Amino acid sequence: EGEGIALAQRAVEILEPLGRAEWTGLAWVRLGVEHHRAGHLHAARNALLHALALRRAEPFAGLVASALISLGAVLFDLGDAQAALDAYRAVLNERPESPVTAEKMQAVLAKMQARQETILAEWKALTERHPGAAVPLCYLGDAFQKDNRPDDAKRSYQKALEIEPGCAEASYRLGALQLLDGDREAGLMRIKSVASNDPSLINRIS
């Protein structure tokens, strides 16, 4: 742990005088990640905020997305779930096809014990802003399913699959709903297809 922090700190010291904001920013992100791994939450937050400050001119470059995702995890561990949610939402508003960020946002909403209508509203807003993105549609379908709205869930999964035919999560969940509706052949075909491509995915989705 200490070695990782020392290496990241050294990278910051070397790169900062060169005036290359992107390189220096990446070093600050790495420093934040290393501090987070070591349990130094305040130091991690400060490093990641420093990285973000370097890229204000290009607020959603790859560096900033990485910093915000890491910052969200730190803020959540600091007990500020709302700030963590805001960080993940900011990334998804610009990069809606980030499955890692979507998964993290969903986890924060669950930890916050958000009301189902709140969760639906989050994913609806993202699908309306990015109608061509499959990831938010998949999570919207899951929210509809948990709200006991299977027809809306199926429509969301179908839309996700129209955009990204290989979306395993949407295919599996649609197959499960088809089984519940009595369409055994179509449902089993979808689920078997997902299982054959990645058997471990079934446990992660279920």
JSON list of C-alpha atoms in Angstrom, two decimals:
[
{"chain": "A", "resi": 1, "resn": "GLU", "atom": "CA", "xyz": [0.00, 0.00, 0.00]},
{"chain": "A", "resi": 2, "resn": "GLY", "atom": "CA", "xyz": [2.69, 2.48, 1.04]},
{"chain": "A", "resi": 3, "resn": "GLU", "atom": "CA", "xyz": [4.75, 1.68, -2.06]},
{"chain": "A", "resi": 4, "resn": "GLY", "atom": "CA", "xyz": [1.80, 2.43, -4.35]},
{"chain": "A", "resi": 5, "resn": "ILE", "atom": "CA", "xyz": [1.23, 5.80, -2.67]},
{"chain": "A", "resi": 6, "resn": "ALA", "atom": "CA", "xyz": [4.93, 6.65, -2.86]},
{"chain": "A", "resi": 7, "resn": "LEU", "atom": "CA", "xyz": [5.12, 5.78, -6.57]},
{"chain": "A", "resi": 8, "resn": "ALA", "atom": "CA", "xyz": [2.01, 7.82, -7.38]},
{"chain": "A", "resi": 9, "resn": "GLN", "atom": "CA", "xyz": [3.29, 10.76, -5.34]},
{"chain": "A", "resi": 10, "resn": "ARG", "atom": "CA", "xyz": [6.62, 10.58, -7.17]},
{"chain": "A", "resi": 11, "resn": "ALA", "atom": "CA", "xyz": [4.80, 10.57, -10.52]},
{"chain": "A", "resi": 12, "resn": "VAL", "atom": "CA", "xyz": [2.94, 13.73, -9.50]},
{"chain": "A", "resi": 13, "resn": "GLU", "atom": "CA", "xyz": [6.19, 15.42, -8.51]},
{"chain": "A", "resi": 14, "resn": "ILE", "atom": "CA", "xyz": [7.85, 14.52, -11.81]},
{"chain": "A", "resi": 15, "resn": "LEU", "atom": "CA", "xyz": [4.93, 15.38, -14.11]},
{"chain": "A", "resi": 16, "resn": "GLU", "atom": "CA", "xyz": [3.60, 18.55, -12.48]},
{"chain": "A", "resi": 17, "resn": "PRO", "atom": "CA", "xyz": [6.56, 20.79, -13.51]},
{"chain": "A", "resi": 18, "resn": "LEU", "atom": "CA", "xyz": [6.13, 19.66, -17.14]},
{"chain": "A", "resi": 19, "resn": "GLY", "atom": "CA", "xyz": [2.80, 21.48, -17.38]},
{"chain": "A", "resi": 20, "resn": "ARG", "atom": "CA", "xyz": [0.97, 18.56, -19.00]},
{"chain": "A", "resi": 21, "resn": "ALA", "atom": "CA", "xyz": [-2.41, 18.64, -17.28]},
{"chain": "A", "resi": 22, "resn": "GLU", "atom": "CA", "xyz": [-3.60, 15.30, -18.61]},
{"chain": "A", "resi": 23, "resn": "TRP", "atom": "CA", "xyz": [-0.52, 13.36, -17.50]},
{"chain": "A", "resi": 24, "resn": "THR", "atom": "CA", "xyz": [-0.44, 15.10, -14.15]},
{"chain": "A", "resi": 25, "resn": "GLY", "atom": "CA", "xyz": [-4.15, 14.52, -13.71]},
{"chain": "A", "resi": 26, "resn": "LEU", "atom": "CA", "xyz": [-3.73, 10.80, -14.30]},
{"chain": "A", "resi": 27, "resn": "ALA", "atom": "CA", "xyz": [-1.02, 10.74, -11.65]},
{"chain": "A", "resi": 28, "resn": "TRP", "atom": "CA", "xyz": [-3.33, 12.50, -9.20]},
{"chain": "A", "resi": 29, "resn": "VAL", "atom": "CA", "xyz": [-6.10, 9.98, -9.96]},
{"chain": "A", "resi": 30, "resn": "ARG", "atom": "CA", "xyz": [-3.67, 7.13, -9.30]},
{"chain": "A", "resi": 31, "resn": "LEU", "atom": "CA", "xyz": [-2.63, 8.80, -6.05]},
{"chain": "A", "resi": 32, "resn": "GLY", "atom": "CA", "xyz": [-6.28, 9.08, -5.04]},
{"chain": "A", "resi": 33, "resn": "VAL", "atom": "CA", "xyz": [-6.91, 5.42, -5.86]},
{"chain": "A", "resi": 34, "resn": "GLU", "atom": "CA", "xyz": [-3.86, 4.32, -3.86]},
{"chain": "A", "resi": 35, "resn": "HIS", "atom": "CA", "xyz": [-4.90, 6.42, -0.86]},
{"chain": "A", "resi": 36, "resn": "HIS", "atom": "CA", "xyz": [-8.40, 4.91, -1.08]},
{"chain": "A", "resi": 37, "resn": "ARG", "atom": "CA", "xyz": [-6.96, 1.39, -1.11]},
{"chain": "A", "resi": 38, "resn": "ALA", "atom": "CA", "xyz": [-4.95, 2.27, 1.99]},
{"chain": "A", "resi": 39, "resn": "GLY", "atom": "CA", "xyz": [-8.05, 3.63, 3.74]},
{"chain": "A", "resi": 40, "resn": "HIS", "atom": "CA", "xyz": [-6.87, 7.25, 3.65]},
{"chain": "A", "resi": 41, "resn": "LEU", "atom": "CA", "xyz": [-10.27, 8.56, 2.61]},
{"chain": "A", "resi": 42, "resn": "HIS", "atom": "CA", "xyz": [-9.71, 12.30, 3.04]},
{"chain": "A", "resi": 43, "resn": "ALA", "atom": "CA", "xyz": [-6.35, 12.17, 1.25]},
{"chain": "A", "resi": 44, "resn": "ALA", "atom": "CA", "xyz": [-8.00, 10.17, -1.55]},
{"chain": "A", "resi": 45, "resn": "ARG", "atom": "CA", "xyz": [-10.80, 12.71, -1.89]},
{"chain": "A", "resi": 46, "resn": "ASN", "atom": "CA", "xyz": [-8.35, 15.61, -1.99]},
{"chain": "A", "resi": 47, "resn": "ALA", "atom": "CA", "xyz": [-6.17, 13.97, -4.65]},
{"chain": "A", "resi": 48, "resn": "LEU", "atom": "CA", "xyz": [-9.17, 13.20, -6.88]},
{"chain": "A", "resi": 49, "resn": "LEU", "atom": "CA", "xyz": [-10.56, 16.71, -6.50]},
{"chain": "A", "resi": 50, "resn": "HIS", "atom": "CA", "xyz": [-7.14, 18.04, -7.50]},
{"chain": "A", "resi": 51, "resn": "ALA", "atom": "CA", "xyz": [-7.23, 15.87, -10.64]},
{"chain": "A", "resi": 52, "resn": "LEU", "atom": "CA", "xyz": [-10.68, 17.22, -11.52]},
{"chain": "A", "resi": 53, "resn": "ALA", "atom": "CA", "xyz": [-9.55, 20.81, -11.03]},
{"chain": "A", "resi": 54, "resn": "LEU", "atom": "CA", "xyz": [-6.85, 20.29, -13.68]},
{"chain": "A", "resi": 55, "resn": "ARG", "atom": "CA", "xyz": [-9.39, 19.48, -16.39]},
{"chain": "A", "resi": 56, "resn": "ARG", "atom": "CA", "xyz": [-12.09, 22.10, -16.01]},
{"chain": "A", "resi": 57, "resn": "ALA", "atom": "CA", "xyz": [-11.64, 23.14, -19.63]},
{"chain": "A", "resi": 58, "resn": "GLU", "atom": "CA", "xyz": [-12.66, 19.64, -20.78]},
{"chain": "A", "resi": 59, "resn": "PRO", "atom": "CA", "xyz": [-15.04, 18.53, -18.04]},
{"chain": "A", "resi": 60, "resn": "PHE", "atom": "CA", "xyz": [-15.81, 15.08, -19.38]},
{"chain": "A", "resi": 61, "resn": "ALA", "atom": "CA", "xyz": [-12.56, 13.92, -20.88]},
{"chain": "A", "resi": 62, "resn": "GLY", "atom": "CA", "xyz": [-11.63, 10.33, -20.03]},
{"chain": "A", "resi": 63, "resn": "LEU", "atom": "CA", "xyz": [-9.49, 11.52, -17.15]},
{"chain": "A", "resi": 64, "resn": "VAL", "atom": "CA", "xyz": [-12.40, 13.29, -15.51]},
{"chain": "A", "resi": 65, "resn": "ALA", "atom": "CA", "xyz": [-14.73, 10.33, -15.92]},
{"chain": "A", "resi": 66, "resn": "SER", "atom": "CA", "xyz": [-12.13, 8.13, -14.23]},
{"chain": "A", "resi": 67, "resn": "ALA", "atom": "CA", "xyz": [-11.64, 10.66, -11.44]},
{"chain": "A", "resi": 68, "resn": "LEU", "atom": "CA", "xyz": [-15.38, 11.00, -10.85]},
{"chain": "A", "resi": 69, "resn": "ILE", "atom": "CA", "xyz": [-15.92, 7.25, -10.71]},
{"chain": "A", "resi": 70, "resn": "SER", "atom": "CA", "xyz": [-13.13, 6.90, -8.16]},
{"chain": "A", "resi": 71, "resn": "LEU", "atom": "CA", "xyz": [-14.37, 9.94, -6.26]},
{"chain": "A", "resi": 72, "resn": "GLY", "atom": "CA", "xyz": [-17.85, 8.44, -6.04]},
{"chain": "A", "resi": 73, "resn": "ALA", "atom": "CA", "xyz": [-16.47, 5.38, -4.29]},
{"chain": "A", "resi": 74, "resn": "VAL", "atom": "CA", "xyz": [-14.47, 7.53, -1.86]},
{"chain": "A", "resi": 75, "resn": "LEU", "atom": "CA", "xyz": [-17.41, 9.79, -1.07]},
{"chain": "A", "resi": 76, "resn": "PHE", "atom": "CA", "xyz": [-19.61, 6.78, -0.43]},
{"chain": "A", "resi": 77, "resn": "ASP", "atom": "CA", "xyz": [-17.05, 5.35, 2.00]},
{"chain": "A", "resi": 78, "resn": "LEU", "atom": "CA", "xyz": [-16.93, 8.76, 3.69]},
{"chain": "A", "resi": 79, "resn": "GLY", "atom": "CA", "xyz": [-20.68, 8.42, 4.31]},
{"chain": "A", "resi": 80, "resn": "ASP", "atom": "CA", "xyz": [-21.85, 10.92, 1.69]},
{"chain": "A", "resi": 81, "resn": "ALA", "atom": "CA", "xyz": [-24.05, 8.70, -0.46]},
{"chain": "A", "resi": 82, "resn": "GLN", "atom": "CA", "xyz": [-25.78, 11.65, -2.12]},
{"chain": "A", "resi": 83, "resn": "ALA", "atom": "CA", "xyz": [-22.47, 13.14, -3.28]},
{"chain": "A", "resi": 84, "resn": "ALA", "atom": "CA", "xyz": [-21.42, 9.71, -4.56]},
{"chain": "A", "resi": 85, "resn": "LEU", "atom": "CA", "xyz": [-24.70, 9.45, -6.49]},
{"chain": "A", "resi": 86, "resn": "ASP", "atom": "CA", "xyz": [-24.12, 12.91, -7.95]},
{"chain": "A", "resi": 87, "resn": "ALA", "atom": "CA", "xyz": [-20.65, 11.87, -9.14]},
{"chain": "A", "resi": 88, "resn": "TYR", "atom": "CA", "xyz": [-21.91, 8.72, -10.86]},
{"chain": "A", "resi": 89, "resn": "ARG", "atom": "CA", "xyz": [-24.84, 10.57, -12.38]},
{"chain": "A", "resi": 90, "resn": "ALA", "atom": "CA", "xyz": [-22.48, 13.19, -13.80]},
{"chain": "A", "resi": 91, "resn": "VAL", "atom": "CA", "xyz": [-20.49, 10.49, -15.57]},
{"chain": "A", "resi": 92, "resn": "LEU", "atom": "CA", "xyz": [-23.57, 8.73, -16.94]},
{"chain": "A", "resi": 93, "resn": "ASN", "atom": "CA", "xyz": [-25.04, 11.98, -18.18]},
{"chain": "A", "resi": 94, "resn": "GLU", "atom": "CA", "xyz": [-22.07, 12.22, -20.53]},
{"chain": "A", "resi": 95, "resn": "ARG", "atom": "CA", "xyz": [-21.09, 8.57, -20.85]},
{"chain": "A", "resi": 96, "resn": "PRO", "atom": "CA", "xyz": [-24.33, 6.60, -20.59]},
{"chain": "A", "resi": 97, "resn": "GLU", "atom": "CA", "xyz": [-22.83, 3.37, -21.92]},
{"chain": "A", "resi": 98, "resn": "SER", "atom": "CA", "xyz": [-20.50, 2.93, -18.93]},
{"chain": "A", "resi": 99, "resn": "PRO", "atom": "CA", "xyz": [-21.67, -0.33, -17.31]},
{"chain": "A", "resi": 100, "resn": "VAL", "atom": "CA", "xyz": [-19.28, 0.05, -14.38]},
{"chain": "A", "resi": 101, "resn": "THR", "atom": "CA", "xyz": [-20.69, 3.48, -13.51]},
{"chain": "A", "resi": 102, "resn": "ALA", "atom": "CA", "xyz": [-24.27, 2.30, -13.95]},
{"chain": "A", "resi": 103, "resn": "GLU", "atom": "CA", "xyz": [-23.66, -0.64, -11.63]},
{"chain": "A", "resi": 104, "resn": "LYS", "atom": "CA", "xyz": [-22.11, 1.65, -9.03]},
{"chain": "A", "resi": 105, "resn": "MET", "atom": "CA", "xyz": [-25.01, 4.11, -9.24]},
{"chain": "A", "resi": 106, "resn": "GLN", "atom": "CA", "xyz": [-27.53, 1.31, -8.84]},
{"chain": "A", "resi": 107, "resn": "ALA", "atom": "CA", "xyz": [-25.63, 0.01, -5.81]},
{"chain": "A", "resi": 108, "resn": "VAL", "atom": "CA", "xyz": [-25.63, 3.47, -4.19]},
{"chain": "A", "resi": 109, "resn": "LEU", "atom": "CA", "xyz": [-29.36, 3.84, -4.78]},
{"chain": "A", "resi": 110, "resn": "ALA", "atom": "CA", "xyz": [-29.89, 0.46, -3.12]},
{"chain": "A", "resi": 111, "resn": "LYS", "atom": "CA", "xyz": [-27.65, 1.36, -0.16]},
{"chain": "A", "resi": 112, "resn": "MET", "atom": "CA", "xyz": [-29.57, 4.63, 0.22]},
{"chain": "A", "resi": 113, "resn": "GLN", "atom": "CA", "xyz": [-32.79, 2.57, 0.28]},
{"chain": "A", "resi": 114, "resn": "ALA", "atom": "CA", "xyz": [-34.16, 4.93, -2.35]},
{"chain": "A", "resi": 115, "resn": "ARG", "atom": "CA", "xyz": [-37.86, 4.66, -3.08]},
{"chain": "A", "resi": 116, "resn": "GLN", "atom": "CA", "xyz": [-38.70, 2.72, -6.23]},
{"chain": "A", "resi": 117, "resn": "GLU", "atom": "CA", "xyz": [-40.15, 5.81, -7.91]},
{"chain": "A", "resi": 118, "resn": "THR", "atom": "CA", "xyz": [-36.84, 7.60, -7.26]},
{"chain": "A", "resi": 119, "resn": "ILE", "atom": "CA", "xyz": [-34.89, 4.80, -8.90]},
{"chain": "A", "resi": 120, "resn": "LEU", "atom": "CA", "xyz": [-37.29, 4.77, -11.85]},
{"chain": "A", "resi": 121, "resn": "ALA", "atom": "CA", "xyz": [-36.92, 8.53, -12.22]},
{"chain": "A", "resi": 122, "resn": "GLU", "atom": "CA", "xyz": [-33.12, 8.28, -12.30]},
{"chain": "A", "resi": 123, "resn": "TRP", "atom": "CA", "xyz": [-33.06, 5.73, -15.11]},
{"chain": "A", "resi": 124, "resn": "LYS", "atom": "CA", "xyz": [-35.93, 7.34, -17.00]},
{"chain": "A", "resi": 125, "resn": "ALA", "atom": "CA", "xyz": [-34.07, 10.64, -17.05]},
{"chain": "A", "resi": 126, "resn": "LEU", "atom": "CA", "xyz": [-30.97, 8.94, -18.48]},
{"chain": "A", "resi": 127, "resn": "THR", "atom": "CA", "xyz": [-32.93, 7.05, -21.16]},
{"chain": "A", "resi": 128, "resn": "GLU", "atom": "CA", "xyz": [-34.71, 10.23, -22.19]},
{"chain": "A", "resi": 129, "resn": "ARG", "atom": "CA", "xyz": [-31.44, 12.11, -22.43]},
{"chain": "A", "resi": 130, "resn": "HIS", "atom": "CA", "xyz": [-29.72, 9.24, -24.26]},
{"chain": "A", "resi": 131, "resn": "PRO", "atom": "CA", "xyz": [-32.39, 7.23, -26.14]},
{"chain": "A", "resi": 132, "resn": "GLY", "atom": "CA", "xyz": [-29.69, 5.45, -28.12]},
{"chain": "A", "resi": 133, "resn": "ALA", "atom": "CA", "xyz": [-27.89, 4.03, -25.07]},
{"chain": "A", "resi": 134, "resn": "ALA", "atom": "CA", "xyz": [-28.54, 0.41, -24.09]},
{"chain": "A", "resi": 135, "resn": "VAL", "atom": "CA", "xyz": [-27.13, 0.43, -20.55]},
{"chain": "A", "resi": 136, "resn": "PRO", "atom": "CA", "xyz": [-29.66, 2.86, -18.99]},
{"chain": "A", "resi": 137, "resn": "LEU", "atom": "CA", "xyz": [-32.50, 1.01, -20.74]},
{"chain": "A", "resi": 138, "resn": "CYS", "atom": "CA", "xyz": [-31.38, -2.24, -19.15]},
{"chain": "A", "resi": 139, "resn": "TYR", "atom": "CA", "xyz": [-31.41, -0.66, -15.68]},
{"chain": "A", "resi": 140, "resn": "LEU", "atom": "CA", "xyz": [-34.75, 1.00, -16.40]},
{"chain": "A", "resi": 141, "resn": "GLY", "atom": "CA", "xyz": [-36.14, -2.42, -17.27]},
{"chain": "A", "resi": 142, "resn": "ASP", "atom": "CA", "xyz": [-34.86, -3.77, -13.96]},
{"chain": "A", "resi": 143, "resn": "ALA", "atom": "CA", "xyz": [-36.51, -0.86, -12.13]},
{"chain": "A", "resi": 144, "resn": "PHE", "atom": "CA", "xyz": [-39.80, -1.50, -13.91]},
{"chain": "A", "resi": 145, "resn": "GLN", "atom": "CA", "xyz": [-39.55, -5.19, -13.04]},
{"chain": "A", "resi": 146, "resn": "LYS", "atom": "CA", "xyz": [-39.03, -4.41, -9.35]},
{"chain": "A", "resi": 147, "resn": "ASP", "atom": "CA", "xyz": [-42.00, -2.03, -9.54]},
{"chain": "A", "resi": 148, "resn": "ASN", "atom": "CA", "xyz": [-44.15, -4.95, -10.76]},
{"chain": "A", "resi": 149, "resn": "ARG", "atom": "CA", "xyz": [-44.50, -3.53, -14.28]},
{"chain": "A", "resi": 150, "resn": "PRO", "atom": "CA", "xyz": [-43.37, -6.49, -16.41]},
{"chain": "A", "resi": 151, "resn": "ASP", "atom": "CA", "xyz": [-44.70, -5.15, -19.72]},
{"chain": "A", "resi": 152, "resn": "ASP", "atom": "CA", "xyz": [-42.76, -1.91, -19.34]},
{"chain": "A", "resi": 153, "resn": "ALA", "atom": "CA", "xyz": [-39.72, -3.94, -18.29]},
{"chain": "A", "resi": 154, "resn": "LYS", "atom": "CA", "xyz": [-39.93, -6.09, -21.41]},
{"chain": "A", "resi": 155, "resn": "ARG", "atom": "CA", "xyz": [-40.20, -3.05, -23.64]},
{"chain": "A", "resi": 156, "resn": "SER", "atom": "CA", "xyz": [-37.10, -1.57, -22.03]},
{"chain": "A", "resi": 157, "resn": "TYR", "atom": "CA", "xyz": [-35.12, -4.78, -22.45]},
{"chain": "A", "resi": 158, "resn": "GLN", "atom": "CA", "xyz": [-36.27, -5.12, -26.07]},
{"chain": "A", "resi": 159, "resn": "LYS", "atom": "CA", "xyz": [-35.20, -1.55, -26.82]},
{"chain": "A", "resi": 160, "resn": "ALA", "atom": "CA", "xyz": [-31.83, -2.23, -25.21]},
{"chain": "A", "resi": 161, "resn": "LEU", "atom": "CA", "xyz": [-31.40, -5.31, -27.41]},
{"chain": "A", "resi": 162, "resn": "GLU", "atom": "CA", "xyz": [-32.36, -3.39, -30.53]},
{"chain": "A", "resi": 163, "resn": "ILE", "atom": "CA", "xyz": [-29.51, -0.99, -29.77]},
{"chain": "A", "resi": 164, "resn": "GLU", "atom": "CA", "xyz": [-27.06, -3.63, -28.54]},
{"chain": "A", "resi": 165, "resn": "PRO", "atom": "CA", "xyz": [-28.08, -7.16, -29.57]},
{"chain": "A", "resi": 166, "resn": "GLY", "atom": "CA", "xyz": [-25.30, -8.64, -27.46]},
{"chain": "A", "resi": 167, "resn": "CYS", "atom": "CA", "xyz": [-26.45, -7.06, -24.19]},
{"chain": "A", "resi": 168, "resn": "ALA", "atom": "CA", "xyz": [-26.41, -10.18, -22.00]},
{"chain": "A", "resi": 169, "resn": "GLU", "atom": "CA", "xyz": [-28.18, -8.60, -19.00]},
{"chain": "A", "resi": 170, "resn": "ALA", "atom": "CA", "xyz": [-31.13, -7.42, -21.10]},
{"chain": "A", "resi": 171, "resn": "SER", "atom": "CA", "xyz": [-31.34, -10.75, -22.92]},
{"chain": "A", "resi": 172, "resn": "TYR", "atom": "CA", "xyz": [-31.30, -12.77, -19.70]},
{"chain": "A", "resi": 173, "resn": "ARG", "atom": "CA", "xyz": [-33.89, -10.61, -17.96]},
{"chain": "A", "resi": 174, "resn": "LEU", "atom": "CA", "xyz": [-36.14, -10.60, -21.00]},
{"chain": "A", "resi": 175, "resn": "GLY", "atom": "CA", "xyz": [-35.84, -14.39, -21.17]},
{"chain": "A", "resi": 176, "resn": "ALA", "atom": "CA", "xyz": [-36.82, -14.68, -17.50]},
{"chain": "A", "resi": 177, "resn": "LEU", "atom": "CA", "xyz": [-39.90, -12.53, -18.09]},
{"chain": "A", "resi": 178, "resn": "GLN", "atom": "CA", "xyz": [-40.83, -14.61, -21.13]},
{"chain": "A", "resi": 179, "resn": "LEU", "atom": "CA", "xyz": [-40.67, -17.73, -18.96]},
{"chain": "A", "resi": 180, "resn": "LEU", "atom": "CA", "xyz": [-42.98, -16.12, -16.41]},
{"chain": "A", "resi": 181, "resn": "ASP", "atom": "CA", "xyz": [-45.39, -15.22, -19.21]},
{"chain": "A", "resi": 182, "resn": "GLY", "atom": "CA", "xyz": [-45.50, -18.84, -20.32]},
{"chain": "A", "resi": 183, "resn": "ASP", "atom": "CA", "xyz": [-43.34, -18.38, -23.43]},
{"chain": "A", "resi": 184, "resn": "ARG", "atom": "CA", "xyz": [-41.08, -21.21, -22.33]},
{"chain": "A", "resi": 185, "resn": "GLU", "atom": "CA", "xyz": [-39.33, -21.86, -25.64]},
{"chain": "A", "resi": 186, "resn": "ALA", "atom": "CA", "xyz": [-38.28, -18.26, -26.27]},
{"chain": "A", "resi": 187, "resn": "GLY", "atom": "CA", "xyz": [-37.33, -17.68, -22.63]},
{"chain": "A", "resi": 188, "resn": "LEU", "atom": "CA", "xyz": [-35.17, -20.79, -22.34]},
{"chain": "A", "resi": 189, "resn": "MET", "atom": "CA", "xyz": [-33.49, -20.03, -25.65]},
{"chain": "A", "resi": 190, "resn": "ARG", "atom": "CA", "xyz": [-32.44, -16.60, -24.43]},
{"chain": "A", "resi": 191, "resn": "ILE", "atom": "CA", "xyz": [-31.22, -17.81, -21.04]},
{"chain": "A", "resi": 192, "resn": "LYS", "atom": "CA", "xyz": [-29.29, -20.75, -22.55]},
{"chain": "A", "resi": 193, "resn": "SER", "atom": "CA", "xyz": [-27.65, -18.39, -25.03]},
{"chain": "A", "resi": 194, "resn": "VAL", "atom": "CA", "xyz": [-26.46, -16.10, -22.23]},
{"chain": "A", "resi": 195, "resn": "ALA", "atom": "CA", "xyz": [-25.26, -19.08, -20.17]},
{"chain": "A", "resi": 196, "resn": "SER", "atom": "CA", "xyz": [-23.32, -20.59, -23.07]},
{"chain": "A", "resi": 197, "resn": "ASN", "atom": "CA", "xyz": [-21.46, -17.33, -23.72]},
{"chain": "A", "resi": 198, "resn": "ASP", "atom": "CA", "xyz": [-20.61, -16.60, -20.08]},
{"chain": "A", "resi": 199, "resn": "PRO", "atom": "CA", "xyz": [-21.88, -19.07, -17.45]},
{"chain": "A", "resi": 200, "resn": "SER", "atom": "CA", "xyz": [-20.66, -16.89, -14.57]},
{"chain": "A", "resi": 201, "resn": "LEU", "atom": "CA", "xyz": [-22.87, -14.05, -15.78]},
{"chain": "A", "resi": 202, "resn": "ILE", "atom": "CA", "xyz": [-26.01, -15.89, -14.67]},
{"chain": "A", "resi": 203, "resn": "ASN", "atom": "CA", "xyz": [-25.03, -15.68, -11.00]},
{"chain": "A", "resi": 204, "resn": "ARG", "atom": "CA", "xyz": [-24.07, -12.00, -11.34]},
{"chain": "A", "resi": 205, "resn": "ILE", "atom": "CA", "xyz": [-27.38, -11.08, -12.99]},
{"chain": "A", "resi": 206, "resn": "SER", "atom": "CA", "xyz": [-29.72, -13.22, -10.88]}
]
